[in-house]
Amino acid sequence: MMNSLWIAQTGMTAQQTQLDVVSHNLANLSTTGFKRNRAEFQDLIYQNLRQVGGQSSESTQLPTGMHLGLGVNAGAISREFRQGTLQSTTNTFDLAIDGDGFFQIQMPDGNTAYTRDGSFSIDGTGQLISSTGYPLVGGITKAPGAVSATVGREGVVIFLDKANTPVGNGKLDLAAFINPAGLQPVGNNLFRESPASGAPQTGDVSTGGAFGEIKQGFLENSNVNVVSELVNMIQTQRAYEMNSKAIQTSDQMLAKLAQL
C-alpha cells in the first residue's frame, strides 16, 4: 500500500483540527477577555531507510540518509495570553486588568477559578458576582445606603452614599501565574490551576510582579484578529484540498498498477 494515502490522511485530519481552532477563535470574537487559541503540529515518526552517516565504503561515509516521513499530528493547542484592547463602558462594576493578572472567582465546589472577564454586577444580597453568578474570592458586599462605588487601580473598592461619604469597602486581589498558558480552561471564561501553570501568586500592582492594574469602567476585548483568522482559514482550506488531491492521485496510481 502506498504511504502517501496514510500521509495525506493525516494532513487532512490536521487541517480539520486547524479549522476547528480557527472557528472557535472567530466564534469568540466578542467574548470578553477571550484569549486566542493556536494549533501546533508535529511531524510523525520517520522510516529510516538508510542511516545518515552510514559507511558507503571502508573509508567513506554517506553525507545524508534516507528518512521517509509518515505525516503530521496535532501536538498541542496553546493559548495566547496577549493583552486585548480595553473598551470603555458605563457600568460601575465593569473592570479590566491592564497587565497579566486574573480575577479570582469562588466556585460552588469551594475551589478557585480564574478569569479575565471583569463584567461584574451586584446580586440581590448586595454581593459582587461574575456574569455567571459566582462571587469573587474575598466576598465583596455592597454596604447599606451605598449608591455608588469606586474601584482603584490596586483593587480597593469603596462604597459611597448620596453625600459621597464612604460607607464600606473591600479589596480585589489579583492572581498571576508563571505559565498562564498552562491553565486549564473550563468554559464560561474561567480557568483552573494546573501543574503546568504553577501555583497562583496573589497581590496587586503595588506589590510588583505581573498582576497589572485594574481599570474601572472598562472591559477587555478578545485578542482575536479577524483578518489573521480569515487568512488562516483560507490557508487551511487550500492545504486540505491539496491533501485530498494527494489521496486522489495515489488512488489513480494504484488503479493503474492494478491494470498491469
PDB file of N, CA, C and O in Angstrom, residues 19-51:
ATOM      1  N   LEU A  19      -8.953  24.025  11.420  1.00  0.00           N
ATOM      2  CA  LEU A  19     -10.202  24.732  11.147  1.00  0.00           C
ATOM      3  C   LEU A  19     -11.074  24.809  12.394  1.00  0.00           C
ATOM      4  O   LEU A  19     -11.755  25.820  12.626  1.00  0.00           O
ATOM      5  N   ASP A  20     -11.070  23.743  13.199  1.00  0.00           N
ATOM      6  CA  ASP A  20     -11.807  23.769  14.465  1.00  0.00           C
ATOM      7  C   ASP A  20     -11.302  24.904  15.355  1.00  0.00           C
ATOM      8  O   ASP A  20     -12.097  25.619  15.988  1.00  0.00           O
ATOM      9  N   VAL A  21      -9.984  25.060  15.414  1.00  0.00           N
ATOM     10  CA  VAL A  21      -9.385  26.099  16.258  1.00  0.00           C
ATOM     11  C   VAL A  21      -9.729  27.484  15.722  1.00  0.00           C
ATOM     12  O   VAL A  21     -10.116  28.386  16.481  1.00  0.00           O
ATOM     13  N   VAL A  22      -9.607  27.669  14.411  1.00  0.00           N
ATOM     14  CA  VAL A  22      -9.945  28.955  13.796  1.00  0.00           C
ATOM     15  C   VAL A  22     -11.417  29.290  14.027  1.00  0.00           C
ATOM     16  O   VAL A  22     -11.770  30.430  14.372  1.00  0.00           O
ATOM     17  N   SER A  23     -12.305  28.303  13.866  1.00  0.00           N
ATOM     18  CA  SER A  23     -13.732  28.522  14.073  1.00  0.00           C
ATOM     19  C   SER A  23     -14.024  28.923  15.512  1.00  0.00           C
ATOM     20  O   SER A  23     -14.861  29.801  15.776  1.00  0.00           O
ATOM     21  N   HIS A  24     -13.335  28.281  16.446  1.00  0.00           N
ATOM     22  CA  HIS A  24     -13.525  28.612  17.870  1.00  0.00           C
ATOM     23  C   HIS A  24     -13.086  30.051  18.146  1.00  0.00           C
ATOM     24  O   HIS A  24     -13.752  30.780  18.892  1.00  0.00           O
ATOM     25  N   ASN A  25     -11.971  30.462  17.546  1.00  0.00           N
ATOM     26  CA  ASN A  25     -11.499  31.838  17.733  1.00  0.00           C
ATOM     27  C   ASN A  25     -12.515  32.842  17.189  1.00  0.00           C
ATOM     28  O   ASN A  25     -12.844  33.842  17.849  1.00  0.00           O
ATOM     29  N   LEU A  26     -13.012  32.583  15.987  1.00  0.00           N
ATOM     30  CA  LEU A  26     -13.964  33.507  15.372  1.00  0.00           C
ATOM     31  C   LEU A  26     -15.286  33.540  16.140  1.00  0.00           C
ATOM     32  O   LEU A  26     -15.923  34.593  16.263  1.00  0.00           O
ATOM     33  N   ALA A  27     -15.704  32.381  16.659  1.00  0.00           N
ATOM     34  CA  ALA A  27     -16.949  32.328  17.422  1.00  0.00           C
ATOM     35  C   ALA A  27     -16.863  33.166  18.696  1.00  0.00           C
ATOM     36  O   ALA A  27     -17.879  33.686  19.172  1.00  0.00           O
ATOM     37  N   ASN A  28     -15.652  33.310  19.239  1.00  0.00           N
ATOM     38  CA  ASN A  28     -15.468  34.059  20.484  1.00  0.00           C
ATOM     39  C   ASN A  28     -14.889  35.447  20.248  1.00  0.00           C
ATOM     40  O   ASN A  28     -14.266  36.030  21.142  1.00  0.00           O
ATOM     41  N   LEU A  29     -15.111  35.961  19.054  1.00  0.00           N
ATOM     42  CA  LEU A  29     -14.594  37.287  18.707  1.00  0.00           C
ATOM     43  C   LEU A  29     -15.098  38.362  19.668  1.00  0.00           C
ATOM     44  O   LEU A  29     -14.380  39.315  19.981  1.00  0.00           O
ATOM     45  N   SER A  30     -16.338  38.217  20.140  1.00  0.00           N
ATOM     46  CA  SER A  30     -16.930  39.232  21.025  1.00  0.00           C
ATOM     47  C   SER A  30     -16.961  38.791  22.482  1.00  0.00           C
ATOM     48  O   SER A  30     -17.615  39.438  23.311  1.00  0.00           O
ATOM     49  N   THR A  31     -16.277  37.702  22.813  1.00  0.00           N
ATOM     50  CA  THR A  31     -16.263  37.203  24.188  1.00  0.00           C
ATOM     51  C   THR A  31     -15.287  38.013  25.028  1.00  0.00           C
ATOM     52  O   THR A  31     -14.105  38.127  24.685  1.00  0.00           O
ATOM     53  N   THR A  32     -15.768  38.570  26.119  1.00  0.00           N
ATOM     54  CA  THR A  32     -14.941  39.419  26.977  1.00  0.00           C
ATOM     55  C   THR A  32     -13.761  38.640  27.538  1.00  0.00           C
ATOM     56  O   THR A  32     -13.923  37.571  28.135  1.00  0.00           O
ATOM     57  N   GLY A  33     -12.558  39.171  27.331  1.00  0.00           N
ATOM     58  CA  GLY A  33     -11.358  38.580  27.897  1.00  0.00           C
ATOM     59  C   GLY A  33     -10.896  37.299  27.230  1.00  0.00           C
ATOM     60  O   GLY A  33      -9.993  36.635  27.740  1.00  0.00           O
ATOM     61  N   PHE A  34     -11.495  36.925  26.085  1.00  0.00           N
ATOM     62  CA  PHE A  34     -11.123  35.673  25.430  1.00  0.00           C
ATOM     63  C   PHE A  34      -9.704  35.768  24.891  1.00  0.00           C
ATOM     64  O   PHE A  34      -9.290  36.804  24.368  1.00  0.00           O
ATOM     65  N   LYS A  35      -8.972  34.651  24.992  1.00  0.00           N
ATOM     66  CA  LYS A  35      -7.605  34.571  24.502  1.00  0.00           C
ATOM     67  C   LYS A  35      -7.524  33.600  23.326  1.00  0.00           C
ATOM     68  O   LYS A  35      -8.000  32.467  23.416  1.00  0.00           O
ATOM     69  N   ARG A  36      -6.924  34.048  22.255  1.00  0.00           N
ATOM     70  CA  ARG A  36      -6.856  33.294  21.011  1.00  0.00           C
ATOM     71  C   ARG A  36      -6.145  31.953  21.201  1.00  0.00           C
ATOM     72  O   ARG A  36      -5.126  31.861  21.890  1.00  0.00           O
ATOM     73  N   ASN A  37      -6.694  30.902  20.578  1.00  0.00           N
ATOM     74  CA  ASN A  37      -6.073  29.583  20.564  1.00  0.00           C
ATOM     75  C   ASN A  37      -5.240  29.409  19.306  1.00  0.00           C
ATOM     76  O   ASN A  37      -5.529  29.996  18.260  1.00  0.00           O
ATOM     77  N   ARG A  38      -4.213  28.583  19.404  1.00  0.00           N
ATOM     78  CA  ARG A  38      -3.352  28.311  18.259  1.00  0.00           C
ATOM     79  C   ARG A  38      -2.991  26.833  18.229  1.00  0.00           C
ATOM     80  O   ARG A  38      -2.513  26.277  19.223  1.00  0.00           O
ATOM     81  N   ALA A  39      -3.263  26.182  17.082  1.00  0.00           N
ATOM     82  CA  ALA A  39      -2.913  24.764  16.926  1.00  0.00           C
ATOM     83  C   ALA A  39      -1.436  24.641  16.584  1.00  0.00           C
ATOM     84  O   ALA A  39      -0.901  25.409  15.779  1.00  0.00           O
ATOM     85  N   GLU A  40      -0.783  23.674  17.196  1.00  0.00           N
ATOM     86  CA  GLU A  40       0.632  23.406  16.947  1.00  0.00           C
ATOM     87  C   GLU A  40       0.775  21.966  16.462  1.00  0.00           C
ATOM     88  O   GLU A  40       0.202  21.047  17.058  1.00  0.00           O
ATOM     89  N   PHE A  41       1.534  21.783  15.400  1.00  0.00           N
ATOM     90  CA  PHE A  41       1.635  20.479  14.743  1.00  0.00           C
ATOM     91  C   PHE A  41       3.059  19.931  14.811  1.00  0.00           C
ATOM     92  O   PHE A  41       4.026  20.683  14.923  1.00  0.00           O
ATOM     93  N   GLN A  42       3.141  18.605  14.717  1.00  0.00           N
ATOM     94  CA  GLN A  42       4.432  17.904  14.761  1.00  0.00           C
ATOM     95  C   GLN A  42       4.472  16.867  13.646  1.00  0.00           C
ATOM     96  O   GLN A  42       3.443  16.249  13.328  1.00  0.00           O
ATOM     97  N   ASP A  43       5.668  16.708  13.056  1.00  0.00           N
ATOM     98  CA  ASP A  43       5.798  15.630  12.075  1.00  0.00           C
ATOM     99  C   ASP A  43       5.878  14.288  12.791  1.00  0.00           C
ATOM    100  O   ASP A  43       6.394  14.180  13.899  1.00  0.00           O
ATOM    101  N   LEU A  44       5.322  13.264  12.146  1.00  0.00           N
ATOM    102  CA  LEU A  44       5.276  11.934  12.751  1.00  0.00           C
ATOM    103  C   LEU A  44       6.599  11.205  12.580  1.00  0.00           C
ATOM    104  O   LEU A  44       7.527  11.686  11.911  1.00  0.00           O
ATOM    105  N   ILE A  45       6.675  10.007  13.166  1.00  0.00           N
ATOM    106  CA  ILE A  45       7.894   9.210  13.149  1.00  0.00           C
ATOM    107  C   ILE A  45       8.326   8.915  11.709  1.00  0.00           C
ATOM    108  O   ILE A  45       7.510   8.876  10.788  1.00  0.00           O
ATOM    109  N   TYR A  46       9.628   8.756  11.524  1.00  0.00           N
ATOM    110  CA  TYR A  46      10.188   8.534  10.193  1.00  0.00           C
ATOM    111  C   TYR A  46      10.592   7.070  10.006  1.00  0.00           C
ATOM    112  O   TYR A  46      11.037   6.409  10.953  1.00  0.00           O
ATOM    113  N   GLN A  47      10.448   6.602   8.769  1.00  0.00           N
ATOM    114  CA  GLN A  47      11.022   5.317   8.387  1.00  0.00           C
ATOM    115  C   GLN A  47      12.475   5.544   7.979  1.00  0.00           C
ATOM    116  O   GLN A  47      12.763   6.306   7.058  1.00  0.00           O
ATOM    117  N   ASN A  48      13.372   4.892   8.696  1.00  0.00           N
ATOM    118  CA  ASN A  48      14.800   5.060   8.439  1.00  0.00           C
ATOM    119  C   ASN A  48      15.229   4.027   7.395  1.00  0.00           C
ATOM    120  O   ASN A  48      15.564   2.893   7.710  1.00  0.00           O
ATOM    121  N   LEU A  49      15.200   4.432   6.124  1.00  0.00           N
ATOM    122  CA  LEU A  49      15.547   3.521   5.033  1.00  0.00           C
ATOM    123  C   LEU A  49      17.042   3.435   4.806  1.00  0.00           C
ATOM    124  O   LEU A  49      17.535   2.422   4.308  1.00  0.00           O
ATOM    125  N   ARG A  50      17.750   4.488   5.148  1.00  0.00           N
ATOM    126  CA  ARG A  50      19.208   4.466   5.055  1.00  0.00           C
ATOM    127  C   ARG A  50      19.769   5.402   6.118  1.00  0.00           C
ATOM    128  O   ARG A  50      19.394   6.564   6.175  1.00  0.00           O
ATOM    129  N   GLN A  51      20.629   4.877   6.952  1.00  0.00           N
ATOM    130  CA  GLN A  51      21.137   5.621   8.100  1.00  0.00           C
ATOM    131  C   GLN A  51      22.070   6.740   7.647  1.00  0.00           C
ATOM    132  O   GLN A  51      22.981   6.526   6.851  1.00  0.00           O
TER     133      GLN A  51
END
